[in-house]
Amino acid sequence: MSLSRRNFLIASLAAIPATRFDPKPEQNWPGFRGPGSQGIADGYTTQTTWDLAPAPDKPKNMLWRTEVPGMAHSSPIIWGDRIYLATAVKLSGKAPLRIGYYGDVKASPDNDEQKWMILCFDKKSGKRLWEKTLRTSKPATDRHEKSSHANTTLVTDGKNLVGFFGSEGLYCFDMDGKLLWNKDLGVINNSWHDIGWGYSSSPALFKDRIALLCDDPKNPFVAAYQLSDGKEIWRTSRKGDCEGSWGTPFILDDGKRIQVITNGWPFIVSYDLETGKELWRLRGGGDIPIPTPFVSDGLIVLSNAHGGKAPLFVVRPTAKGDISLADGSTSNESVVWSVPNGGSYISTPIVYGGRVYLANYNGVIRCFDFKTGEKLYEERLGPDANMFVIPGRRRRQNLLPYRRRNRPRSQGRFKTGNSGEERFGRALPGDARNFSGHHLLSHRGKPHCDWLKM
């Protein structure tokens, strides 16, 4: 099997104060953005310097490196002592990928035959335990030049491993790679003005239900499937409610009802998980919604930003009906607070220690008070800034690492959430966002996947 990109799984040592590799099986990262889609690993400190260049003579803090076939923007997930990830392997030539800060909307010419795969690795050694080919075919739809043909992240409950690849189908495996069932949902062409950008909405899992968001502008829908056999439970059309979303749905069980919350434009909409019936809707926001909804301290956090609007909403889970804000208003009975121009376009916000943090694609970092919506600070760090949170032990310190993606070995910036003090060191390579015990894992489409010990 040829490699369309030289991708790697990298294990790195960066612990304070521990210096031995000691994986904690109970620390799981089961899906996109981890437990509760919050993107937080609580209770660990970290160093501020790494050097994980593609092939350094003496890589700093690296434990192991394992080659990964193909190219994918899918995040790895972690369960116990295993790492699972999805990829798409171009069978001839190299898969093109254009990175950087630019405004082109073109689709990639990468429409040759691909092999979609799921791989499993041992977390301690990096050894590949198994791999499964899901499908070999030409892609049914185009992808964006910055995208890949495997953008979605797997999800697991520790017994079942679910992957959804849009037009390439929905799959369920056991944890050892045995295919339990698969389902073809037809062509799902997530596009903008008929320009295919690729599918990126990861599946959401709750007990025996899988929620999928499929916003092909010609036939957008949200649906629920039975985990045990893939049977479709319900499907609700989003025609007229949403013209396209690339975000992952969030399932919220507040003890009274279970809702599937979806980003979208012109409406953000919540649905009943059991019936598919609409529960509430909120108008406003950017016309290319990407961030994932999530809940913190019992409140729903929503954001998007494109086309002149960039709101950040905090909503009560008891919302019902149309909760759209009146002109000039920033709150109502269901919307606790909002800001009209503070949201993020691509990355999902993070809430920690009473603060909301947002990193936009243009390098602007914003921090708000989570209770009041007051802006605490705003700073420009440069294009393609990214972020995640590594809270300090016993909540002594909140760290927000940022990097500029187009400088593989550039200076990283680490900003504490409460004081604004900055620390500097080598940038983390890639979208480092998946945690397990004292470890941090990131799968990059090009060229590395990084595994750090915190």
PDB file of C-alpha atoms in Angstrom, residues 81-374:
ATOM      1  CA  ASP A  81      -4.786   1.811  25.701  1.00  0.00           C
ATOM      2  CA  ARG A  82      -5.836   2.171  22.075  1.00  0.00           C
ATOM      3  CA  ILE A  83      -5.834   4.976  19.545  1.00  0.00           C
ATOM      4  CA  TYR A  84      -8.307   4.910  16.654  1.00  0.00           C
ATOM      5  CA  LEU A  85      -8.304   7.128  13.604  1.00  0.00           C
ATOM      6  CA  ALA A  86      -9.720   7.344  10.085  1.00  0.00           C
ATOM      7  CA  THR A  87      -7.908   8.164   6.873  1.00  0.00           C
ATOM      8  CA  ALA A  88      -8.325   8.256   3.099  1.00  0.00           C
ATOM      9  CA  VAL A  89      -5.519   6.900   0.934  1.00  0.00           C
ATOM     10  CA  LYS A  90      -5.150   8.108  -2.648  1.00  0.00           C
ATOM     11  CA  LEU A  91      -4.215   5.011  -4.662  1.00  0.00           C
ATOM     12  CA  SER A  92      -2.108   6.798  -7.267  1.00  0.00           C
ATOM     13  CA  GLY A  93       0.055   9.869  -6.825  1.00  0.00           C
ATOM     14  CA  LYS A  94      -0.063  12.345  -3.976  1.00  0.00           C
ATOM     15  CA  ALA A  95      -3.175  13.912  -2.520  1.00  0.00           C
ATOM     16  CA  PRO A  96      -2.883  17.689  -3.034  1.00  0.00           C
ATOM     17  CA  LEU A  97      -3.337  19.945  -0.033  1.00  0.00           C
ATOM     18  CA  ARG A  98      -3.160  23.722  -0.133  1.00  0.00           C
ATOM     19  CA  ILE A  99      -2.714  25.395   3.231  1.00  0.00           C
ATOM     20  CA  GLY A 100      -2.396  29.002   4.261  1.00  0.00           C
ATOM     21  CA  TYR A 101      -4.481  32.097   4.743  1.00  0.00           C
ATOM     22  CA  TYR A 102      -6.329  32.794   1.506  1.00  0.00           C
ATOM     23  CA  GLY A 103      -9.895  33.273   0.330  1.00  0.00           C
ATOM     24  CA  ASP A 104     -10.193  30.922  -2.651  1.00  0.00           C
ATOM     25  CA  VAL A 105     -13.315  28.765  -2.679  1.00  0.00           C
ATOM     26  CA  LYS A 106     -12.181  26.275  -5.321  1.00  0.00           C
ATOM     27  CA  ALA A 107     -12.636  22.538  -5.038  1.00  0.00           C
ATOM     28  CA  SER A 108      -9.582  20.298  -5.215  1.00  0.00           C
ATOM     29  CA  PRO A 109      -8.983  18.223  -8.378  1.00  0.00           C
ATOM     30  CA  ASP A 110      -8.364  15.210  -6.116  1.00  0.00           C
ATOM     31  CA  ASN A 111     -11.077  12.912  -7.516  1.00  0.00           C
ATOM     32  CA  ASP A 112      -9.035   9.785  -8.215  1.00  0.00           C
ATOM     33  CA  GLU A 113      -9.716   6.451  -6.547  1.00  0.00           C
ATOM     34  CA  GLN A 114      -9.363   6.466  -2.755  1.00  0.00           C
ATOM     35  CA  LYS A 115      -9.271   3.865  -0.019  1.00  0.00           C
ATOM     36  CA  TRP A 116     -11.124   4.798   3.193  1.00  0.00           C
ATOM     37  CA  MET A 117      -9.662   3.133   6.260  1.00  0.00           C
ATOM     38  CA  ILE A 118      -9.874   2.884  10.039  1.00  0.00           C
ATOM     39  CA  LEU A 119      -6.666   2.145  11.936  1.00  0.00           C
ATOM     40  CA  CYS A 120      -5.985   1.098  15.512  1.00  0.00           C
ATOM     41  CA  PHE A 121      -2.708   1.683  17.392  1.00  0.00           C
ATOM     42  CA  ASP A 122      -1.337   0.694  20.759  1.00  0.00           C
ATOM     43  CA  LYS A 123      -1.096   3.863  22.822  1.00  0.00           C
ATOM     44  CA  LYS A 124       2.027   2.820  24.691  1.00  0.00           C
ATOM     45  CA  SER A 125       4.188   1.579  21.822  1.00  0.00           C
ATOM     46  CA  GLY A 126       2.667   3.082  18.680  1.00  0.00           C
ATOM     47  CA  LYS A 127       2.364  -0.379  17.141  1.00  0.00           C
ATOM     48  CA  ARG A 128      -0.393  -0.690  14.565  1.00  0.00           C
ATOM     49  CA  LEU A 129      -2.771  -3.329  15.923  1.00  0.00           C
ATOM     50  CA  TRP A 130      -5.161  -3.547  13.003  1.00  0.00           C
ATOM     51  CA  GLU A 131      -6.505  -1.731   9.977  1.00  0.00           C
ATOM     52  CA  LYS A 132      -9.766  -2.068   8.084  1.00  0.00           C
ATOM     53  CA  THR A 133     -10.618  -0.896   4.594  1.00  0.00           C
ATOM     54  CA  LEU A 134     -14.152   0.452   4.490  1.00  0.00           C
ATOM     55  CA  ARG A 135     -14.461   1.301   0.836  1.00  0.00           C
ATOM     56  CA  THR A 136     -12.395   1.670  -2.329  1.00  0.00           C
ATOM     57  CA  SER A 137     -13.846   3.953  -4.994  1.00  0.00           C
ATOM     58  CA  LYS A 138     -13.683   7.379  -6.557  1.00  0.00           C
ATOM     59  CA  PRO A 139     -15.076  10.071  -4.234  1.00  0.00           C
ATOM     60  CA  ALA A 140     -18.746  10.790  -4.827  1.00  0.00           C
ATOM     61  CA  THR A 141     -18.202  14.522  -4.226  1.00  0.00           C
ATOM     62  CA  ASP A 142     -15.472  17.143  -4.446  1.00  0.00           C
ATOM     63  CA  ARG A 143     -13.524  18.525  -1.511  1.00  0.00           C
ATOM     64  CA  HIS A 144     -12.054  21.944  -0.739  1.00  0.00           C
ATOM     65  CA  GLU A 145      -8.364  22.547  -1.481  1.00  0.00           C
ATOM     66  CA  LYS A 146      -7.703  22.762   2.272  1.00  0.00           C
ATOM     67  CA  SER A 147      -9.821  19.721   3.027  1.00  0.00           C
ATOM     68  CA  SER A 148      -9.429  15.938   2.773  1.00  0.00           C
ATOM     69  CA  HIS A 149     -11.661  12.985   1.918  1.00  0.00           C
ATOM     70  CA  ALA A 150     -11.654  11.882   5.585  1.00  0.00           C
ATOM     71  CA  ASN A 151     -12.543  14.919   7.694  1.00  0.00           C
ATOM     72  CA  THR A 152     -14.873  13.373  10.246  1.00  0.00           C
ATOM     73  CA  THR A 153     -13.808  11.975  13.600  1.00  0.00           C
ATOM     74  CA  LEU A 154     -14.817   8.539  14.860  1.00  0.00           C
ATOM     75  CA  VAL A 155     -16.913   8.137  18.005  1.00  0.00           C
ATOM     76  CA  THR A 156     -17.083   5.263  20.487  1.00  0.00           C
ATOM     77  CA  ASP A 157     -18.853   4.114  23.634  1.00  0.00           C
ATOM     78  CA  GLY A 158     -16.111   1.601  24.420  1.00  0.00           C
ATOM     79  CA  LYS A 159     -17.979  -1.259  22.739  1.00  0.00           C
ATOM     80  CA  ASN A 160     -18.850   0.156  19.330  1.00  0.00           C
ATOM     81  CA  LEU A 161     -16.731   2.229  16.962  1.00  0.00           C
ATOM     82  CA  VAL A 162     -18.781   4.440  14.626  1.00  0.00           C
ATOM     83  CA  GLY A 163     -17.504   6.279  11.573  1.00  0.00           C
ATOM     84  CA  PHE A 164     -19.425   8.402   9.083  1.00  0.00           C
ATOM     85  CA  PHE A 165     -17.870   9.622   5.848  1.00  0.00           C
ATOM     86  CA  GLY A 166     -20.797  11.377   4.173  1.00  0.00           C
ATOM     87  CA  SER A 167     -21.358   9.950   0.695  1.00  0.00           C
ATOM     88  CA  GLU A 168     -19.020   7.051   1.508  1.00  0.00           C
ATOM     89  CA  GLY A 169     -21.327   5.702   4.195  1.00  0.00           C
ATOM     90  CA  LEU A 170     -21.966   5.026   7.880  1.00  0.00           C
ATOM     91  CA  TYR A 171     -20.046   2.182   9.543  1.00  0.00           C
ATOM     92  CA  CYS A 172     -20.070   0.440  12.911  1.00  0.00           C
ATOM     93  CA  PHE A 173     -17.274  -1.841  14.139  1.00  0.00           C
ATOM     94  CA  ASP A 174     -16.507  -3.529  17.408  1.00  0.00           C
ATOM     95  CA  MET A 175     -13.353  -2.377  19.173  1.00  0.00           C
ATOM     96  CA  ASP A 176     -11.280  -5.111  17.515  1.00  0.00           C
ATOM     97  CA  GLY A 177     -12.209  -4.070  13.991  1.00  0.00           C
ATOM     98  CA  LYS A 178     -15.024  -6.498  13.219  1.00  0.00           C
ATOM     99  CA  LEU A 179     -17.625  -4.869  10.961  1.00  0.00           C
ATOM    100  CA  LEU A 180     -21.036  -5.013  12.640  1.00  0.00           C
ATOM    101  CA  TRP A 181     -23.004  -3.142   9.979  1.00  0.00           C
ATOM    102  CA  ASN A 182     -22.769  -0.380   7.418  1.00  0.00           C
ATOM    103  CA  LYS A 183     -25.299   1.883   5.726  1.00  0.00           C
ATOM    104  CA  ASP A 184     -25.260   3.873   2.479  1.00  0.00           C
ATOM    105  CA  LEU A 185     -27.030   7.240   2.836  1.00  0.00           C
ATOM    106  CA  GLY A 186     -26.509   8.264  -0.783  1.00  0.00           C
ATOM    107  CA  VAL A 187     -24.685  11.320  -2.081  1.00  0.00           C
ATOM    108  CA  ILE A 188     -24.267  14.109   0.494  1.00  0.00           C
ATOM    109  CA  ASN A 189     -22.617  17.028  -1.245  1.00  0.00           C
ATOM    110  CA  ASN A 190     -21.803  19.664   1.353  1.00  0.00           C
ATOM    111  CA  SER A 191     -21.133  22.575  -0.943  1.00  0.00           C
ATOM    112  CA  TRP A 192     -21.150  26.328  -1.307  1.00  0.00           C
ATOM    113  CA  HIS A 193     -22.811  27.697  -4.448  1.00  0.00           C
ATOM    114  CA  ASP A 194     -22.485  24.215  -6.015  1.00  0.00           C
ATOM    115  CA  ILE A 195     -18.747  24.092  -5.257  1.00  0.00           C
ATOM    116  CA  GLY A 196     -18.056  20.886  -3.341  1.00  0.00           C
ATOM    117  CA  TRP A 197     -16.132  21.457  -0.121  1.00  0.00           C
ATOM    118  CA  GLY A 198     -16.416  17.997   1.411  1.00  0.00           C
ATOM    119  CA  TYR A 199     -18.263  16.458   4.340  1.00  0.00           C
ATOM    120  CA  SER A 200     -16.980  17.180   7.867  1.00  0.00           C
ATOM    121  CA  SER A 201     -19.765  16.679  10.426  1.00  0.00           C
ATOM    122  CA  SER A 202     -18.766  13.896  12.825  1.00  0.00           C
ATOM    123  CA  PRO A 203     -21.363  11.508  14.261  1.00  0.00           C
ATOM    124  CA  ALA A 204     -22.722  12.089  17.771  1.00  0.00           C
ATOM    125  CA  LEU A 205     -23.501   9.117  20.001  1.00  0.00           C
ATOM    126  CA  PHE A 206     -25.878   8.708  22.946  1.00  0.00           C
ATOM    127  CA  LYS A 207     -26.742   5.242  24.276  1.00  0.00           C
ATOM    128  CA  ASP A 208     -28.390   3.410  21.332  1.00  0.00           C
ATOM    129  CA  ARG A 209     -28.708   6.471  19.108  1.00  0.00           C
ATOM    130  CA  ILE A 210     -26.405   7.963  16.489  1.00  0.00           C
ATOM    131  CA  ALA A 211     -27.184  11.518  15.366  1.00  0.00           C
ATOM    132  CA  LEU A 212     -26.028  12.717  11.943  1.00  0.00           C
ATOM    133  CA  LEU A 213     -26.139  16.170  10.386  1.00  0.00           C
ATOM    134  CA  CYS A 214     -26.194  16.054   6.579  1.00  0.00           C
ATOM    135  CA  ASP A 215     -26.493  19.539   5.137  1.00  0.00           C
ATOM    136  CA  ASP A 216     -26.296  19.024   1.408  1.00  0.00           C
ATOM    137  CA  PRO A 217     -27.939  22.310   0.315  1.00  0.00           C
ATOM    138  CA  LYS A 218     -30.202  20.456  -2.121  1.00  0.00           C
ATOM    139  CA  ASN A 219     -31.527  18.101   0.536  1.00  0.00           C
ATOM    140  CA  PRO A 220     -30.346  19.027   4.049  1.00  0.00           C
ATOM    141  CA  PHE A 221     -31.475  16.786   6.897  1.00  0.00           C
ATOM    142  CA  VAL A 222     -30.732  15.654  10.429  1.00  0.00           C
ATOM    143  CA  ALA A 223     -31.347  12.024  11.353  1.00  0.00           C
ATOM    144  CA  ALA A 224     -31.036   9.436  14.117  1.00  0.00           C
ATOM    145  CA  TYR A 225     -29.960   5.830  13.664  1.00  0.00           C
ATOM    146  CA  GLN A 226     -30.027   2.816  15.928  1.00  0.00           C
ATOM    147  CA  LEU A 227     -26.554   1.907  17.141  1.00  0.00           C
ATOM    148  CA  SER A 228     -27.314  -1.803  17.347  1.00  0.00           C
ATOM    149  CA  ASP A 229     -28.185  -2.314  13.674  1.00  0.00           C
ATOM    150  CA  GLY A 230     -28.065   1.010  11.781  1.00  0.00           C
ATOM    151  CA  LYS A 231     -31.833   1.275  11.383  1.00  0.00           C
ATOM    152  CA  GLU A 232     -32.996   4.819  10.646  1.00  0.00           C
ATOM    153  CA  ILE A 233     -35.264   5.977  13.488  1.00  0.00           C
ATOM    154  CA  TRP A 234     -36.224   9.337  12.013  1.00  0.00           C
ATOM    155  CA  ARG A 235     -35.145  11.900   9.463  1.00  0.00           C
ATOM    156  CA  THR A 236     -36.097  15.587   9.605  1.00  0.00           C
ATOM    157  CA  SER A 237     -35.664  17.906   6.640  1.00  0.00           C
ATOM    158  CA  ARG A 238     -33.775  21.163   7.204  1.00  0.00           C
ATOM    159  CA  LYS A 239     -34.810  22.689   3.889  1.00  0.00           C
ATOM    160  CA  GLY A 240     -35.423  26.391   4.437  1.00  0.00           C
ATOM    161  CA  ASP A 241     -33.926  26.227   7.930  1.00  0.00           C
ATOM    162  CA  CYS A 242     -30.327  25.664   6.952  1.00  0.00           C
ATOM    163  CA  GLU A 243     -28.486  26.166   3.682  1.00  0.00           C
ATOM    164  CA  GLY A 244     -25.368  24.332   4.773  1.00  0.00           C
ATOM    165  CA  SER A 245     -23.471  23.463   7.937  1.00  0.00           C
ATOM    166  CA  TRP A 246     -20.158  21.730   8.516  1.00  0.00           C
ATOM    167  CA  GLY A 247     -20.467  21.464  12.301  1.00  0.00           C
ATOM    168  CA  THR A 248     -20.898  18.342  14.421  1.00  0.00           C
ATOM    169  CA  PRO A 249     -24.234  17.927  16.253  1.00  0.00           C
ATOM    170  CA  PHE A 250     -24.267  17.887  20.047  1.00  0.00           C
ATOM    171  CA  ILE A 251     -26.548  15.640  22.111  1.00  0.00           C
ATOM    172  CA  LEU A 252     -27.718  17.109  25.425  1.00  0.00           C
ATOM    173  CA  ASP A 253     -29.492  15.136  28.139  1.00  0.00           C
ATOM    174  CA  ASP A 254     -30.597  17.606  30.805  1.00  0.00           C
ATOM    175  CA  GLY A 255     -32.696  15.063  32.708  1.00  0.00           C
ATOM    176  CA  LYS A 256     -35.970  16.298  31.238  1.00  0.00           C
ATOM    177  CA  ARG A 257     -35.424  15.808  27.522  1.00  0.00           C
ATOM    178  CA  ILE A 258     -32.679  14.735  25.150  1.00  0.00           C
ATOM    179  CA  GLN A 259     -31.982  17.161  22.354  1.00  0.00           C
ATOM    180  CA  VAL A 260     -29.786  17.212  19.265  1.00  0.00           C
ATOM    181  CA  ILE A 261     -28.394  20.737  18.890  1.00  0.00           C
ATOM    182  CA  THR A 262     -27.180  21.728  15.433  1.00  0.00           C
ATOM    183  CA  ASN A 263     -25.386  24.777  14.129  1.00  0.00           C
ATOM    184  CA  GLY A 264     -26.825  26.286  10.974  1.00  0.00           C
ATOM    185  CA  TRP A 265     -27.850  29.283   8.938  1.00  0.00           C
ATOM    186  CA  PRO A 266     -30.214  31.098   8.918  1.00  0.00           C
ATOM    187  CA  PHE A 267     -31.272  29.093  11.995  1.00  0.00           C
ATOM    188  CA  ILE A 268     -29.516  27.222  14.769  1.00  0.00           C
ATOM    189  CA  VAL A 269     -31.977  24.422  15.584  1.00  0.00           C
ATOM    190  CA  SER A 270     -32.494  21.858  18.357  1.00  0.00           C
ATOM    191  CA  TYR A 271     -34.369  18.581  17.794  1.00  0.00           C
ATOM    192  CA  ASP A 272     -35.800  15.895  20.060  1.00  0.00           C
ATOM    193  CA  LEU A 273     -33.488  12.870  19.885  1.00  0.00           C
ATOM    194  CA  GLU A 274     -36.346  10.374  20.141  1.00  0.00           C
ATOM    195  CA  THR A 275     -38.724  11.870  17.575  1.00  0.00           C
ATOM    196  CA  GLY A 276     -36.824  14.380  15.433  1.00  0.00           C
ATOM    197  CA  LYS A 277     -39.348  17.069  16.325  1.00  0.00           C
ATOM    198  CA  GLU A 278     -38.001  20.611  16.474  1.00  0.00           C
ATOM    199  CA  LEU A 279     -37.663  21.940  20.025  1.00  0.00           C
ATOM    200  CA  TRP A 280     -36.324  25.454  19.449  1.00  0.00           C
ATOM    201  CA  ARG A 281     -34.641  27.659  16.893  1.00  0.00           C
ATOM    202  CA  LEU A 282     -32.450  30.744  16.973  1.00  0.00           C
ATOM    203  CA  ARG A 283     -31.969  33.098  14.031  1.00  0.00           C
ATOM    204  CA  GLY A 284     -28.750  34.902  13.331  1.00  0.00           C
ATOM    205  CA  GLY A 285     -25.144  34.214  12.632  1.00  0.00           C
ATOM    206  CA  GLY A 286     -22.704  33.501   9.864  1.00  0.00           C
ATOM    207  CA  ASP A 287     -23.749  31.895   6.592  1.00  0.00           C
ATOM    208  CA  ILE A 288     -21.092  29.133   6.714  1.00  0.00           C
ATOM    209  CA  PRO A 289     -21.597  27.634  10.205  1.00  0.00           C
ATOM    210  CA  ILE A 290     -18.777  25.353  11.320  1.00  0.00           C
ATOM    211  CA  PRO A 291     -18.276  25.400  15.152  1.00  0.00           C
ATOM    212  CA  THR A 292     -19.838  22.634  17.226  1.00  0.00           C
ATOM    213  CA  PRO A 293     -22.432  23.421  19.924  1.00  0.00           C
ATOM    214  CA  PHE A 294     -21.564  22.264  23.441  1.00  0.00           C
ATOM    215  CA  VAL A 295     -22.634  22.732  27.049  1.00  0.00           C
ATOM    216  CA  SER A 296     -20.703  24.206  29.970  1.00  0.00           C
ATOM    217  CA  ASP A 297     -22.057  24.746  33.486  1.00  0.00           C
ATOM    218  CA  GLY A 298     -25.514  23.785  32.251  1.00  0.00           C
ATOM    219  CA  LEU A 299     -25.641  26.372  29.450  1.00  0.00           C
ATOM    220  CA  ILE A 300     -25.442  25.879  25.677  1.00  0.00           C
ATOM    221  CA  VAL A 301     -22.617  27.692  23.875  1.00  0.00           C
ATOM    222  CA  LEU A 302     -23.147  28.560  20.200  1.00  0.00           C
ATOM    223  CA  SER A 303     -21.044  30.494  17.722  1.00  0.00           C
ATOM    224  CA  ASN A 304     -20.362  31.033  14.033  1.00  0.00           C
ATOM    225  CA  ALA A 305     -18.892  33.791  11.911  1.00  0.00           C
ATOM    226  CA  HIS A 306     -19.021  34.470   8.200  1.00  0.00           C
ATOM    227  CA  GLY A 307     -20.725  36.847   5.816  1.00  0.00           C
ATOM    228  CA  GLY A 308     -20.556  39.873   8.086  1.00  0.00           C
ATOM    229  CA  LYS A 309     -22.054  38.320  11.221  1.00  0.00           C
ATOM    230  CA  ALA A 310     -20.085  36.738  14.039  1.00  0.00           C
ATOM    231  CA  PRO A 311     -22.298  36.146  17.101  1.00  0.00           C
ATOM    232  CA  LEU A 312     -21.613  34.263  20.306  1.00  0.00           C
ATOM    233  CA  PHE A 313     -24.728  32.961  22.107  1.00  0.00           C
ATOM    234  CA  VAL A 314     -25.211  31.401  25.542  1.00  0.00           C
ATOM    235  CA  VAL A 315     -28.608  29.667  25.718  1.00  0.00           C
ATOM    236  CA  ARG A 316     -30.611  27.953  28.456  1.00  0.00           C
ATOM    237  CA  PRO A 317     -31.303  24.251  27.793  1.00  0.00           C
ATOM    238  CA  THR A 318     -34.988  24.817  28.641  1.00  0.00           C
ATOM    239  CA  ALA A 319     -35.493  26.903  25.487  1.00  0.00           C
ATOM    240  CA  LYS A 320     -38.694  26.341  23.497  1.00  0.00           C
ATOM    241  CA  GLY A 321     -39.984  27.603  20.179  1.00  0.00           C
ATOM    242  CA  ASP A 322     -38.443  30.527  18.323  1.00  0.00           C
ATOM    243  CA  ILE A 323     -35.947  32.148  20.699  1.00  0.00           C
ATOM    244  CA  SER A 324     -34.528  34.603  18.158  1.00  0.00           C
ATOM    245  CA  LEU A 325     -33.484  37.938  19.588  1.00  0.00           C
ATOM    246  CA  ALA A 326     -35.449  41.089  18.867  1.00  0.00           C
ATOM    247  CA  ASP A 327     -33.608  43.787  16.932  1.00  0.00           C
ATOM    248  CA  GLY A 328     -31.087  45.491  19.193  1.00  0.00           C
ATOM    249  CA  SER A 329     -31.455  42.926  21.987  1.00  0.00           C
ATOM    250  CA  THR A 330     -28.669  40.737  23.324  1.00  0.00           C
ATOM    251  CA  SER A 331     -30.737  38.533  25.645  1.00  0.00           C
ATOM    252  CA  ASN A 332     -34.234  37.224  26.294  1.00  0.00           C
ATOM    253  CA  GLU A 333     -35.916  34.544  28.388  1.00  0.00           C
ATOM    254  CA  SER A 334     -33.913  31.778  26.699  1.00  0.00           C
ATOM    255  CA  VAL A 335     -30.742  33.579  25.597  1.00  0.00           C
ATOM    256  CA  VAL A 336     -28.705  34.363  28.721  1.00  0.00           C
ATOM    257  CA  TRP A 337     -26.413  36.731  26.839  1.00  0.00           C
ATOM    258  CA  SER A 338     -24.930  37.242  23.420  1.00  0.00           C
ATOM    259  CA  VAL A 339     -22.426  39.419  21.616  1.00  0.00           C
ATOM    260  CA  PRO A 340     -23.059  40.293  17.959  1.00  0.00           C
ATOM    261  CA  ASN A 341     -19.421  40.322  16.863  1.00  0.00           C
ATOM    262  CA  GLY A 342     -17.361  38.016  19.032  1.00  0.00           C
ATOM    263  CA  GLY A 343     -17.831  34.575  17.512  1.00  0.00           C
ATOM    264  CA  SER A 344     -15.430  32.287  15.666  1.00  0.00           C
ATOM    265  CA  TYR A 345     -15.634  31.133  12.060  1.00  0.00           C
ATOM    266  CA  ILE A 346     -13.989  27.686  12.145  1.00  0.00           C
ATOM    267  CA  SER A 347     -12.812  26.703  15.631  1.00  0.00           C
ATOM    268  CA  THR A 348     -15.257  25.899  18.429  1.00  0.00           C
ATOM    269  CA  PRO A 349     -15.003  28.059  21.582  1.00  0.00           C
ATOM    270  CA  ILE A 350     -13.712  26.702  24.883  1.00  0.00           C
ATOM    271  CA  VAL A 351     -15.122  27.490  28.330  1.00  0.00           C
ATOM    272  CA  TYR A 352     -12.939  27.054  31.391  1.00  0.00           C
ATOM    273  CA  GLY A 353     -12.583  28.765  34.751  1.00  0.00           C
ATOM    274  CA  GLY A 354     -15.465  31.149  34.095  1.00  0.00           C
ATOM    275  CA  ARG A 355     -13.990  32.326  30.790  1.00  0.00           C
ATOM    276  CA  VAL A 356     -14.980  31.806  27.147  1.00  0.00           C
ATOM    277  CA  TYR A 357     -12.045  31.629  24.728  1.00  0.00           C
ATOM    278  CA  LEU A 358     -12.314  31.971  20.956  1.00  0.00           C
ATOM    279  CA  ALA A 359      -9.603  31.824  18.297  1.00  0.00           C
ATOM    280  CA  ASN A 360     -10.593  33.015  14.858  1.00  0.00           C
ATOM    281  CA  TYR A 361      -9.005  32.097  11.544  1.00  0.00           C
ATOM    282  CA  ASN A 362      -7.606  35.628  11.177  1.00  0.00           C
ATOM    283  CA  GLY A 363      -5.524  35.278  14.338  1.00  0.00           C
ATOM    284  CA  VAL A 364      -7.763  37.270  16.680  1.00  0.00           C
ATOM    285  CA  ILE A 365      -8.107  35.777  20.162  1.00  0.00           C
ATOM    286  CA  ARG A 366     -11.015  36.872  22.352  1.00  0.00           C
ATOM    287  CA  CYS A 367     -11.856  36.146  25.970  1.00  0.00           C
ATOM    288  CA  PHE A 368     -15.250  36.786  27.595  1.00  0.00           C
ATOM    289  CA  ASP A 369     -16.639  36.396  31.089  1.00  0.00           C
ATOM    290  CA  PHE A 370     -18.904  33.338  30.873  1.00  0.00           C
ATOM    291  CA  LYS A 371     -21.496  34.663  33.320  1.00  0.00           C
ATOM    292  CA  THR A 372     -21.936  38.154  31.926  1.00  0.00           C
ATOM    293  CA  GLY A 373     -20.556  38.193  28.388  1.00  0.00           C
ATOM    294  CA  GLU A 374     -18.169  41.036  29.231  1.00  0.00           C
TER     295      GLU A 374
END
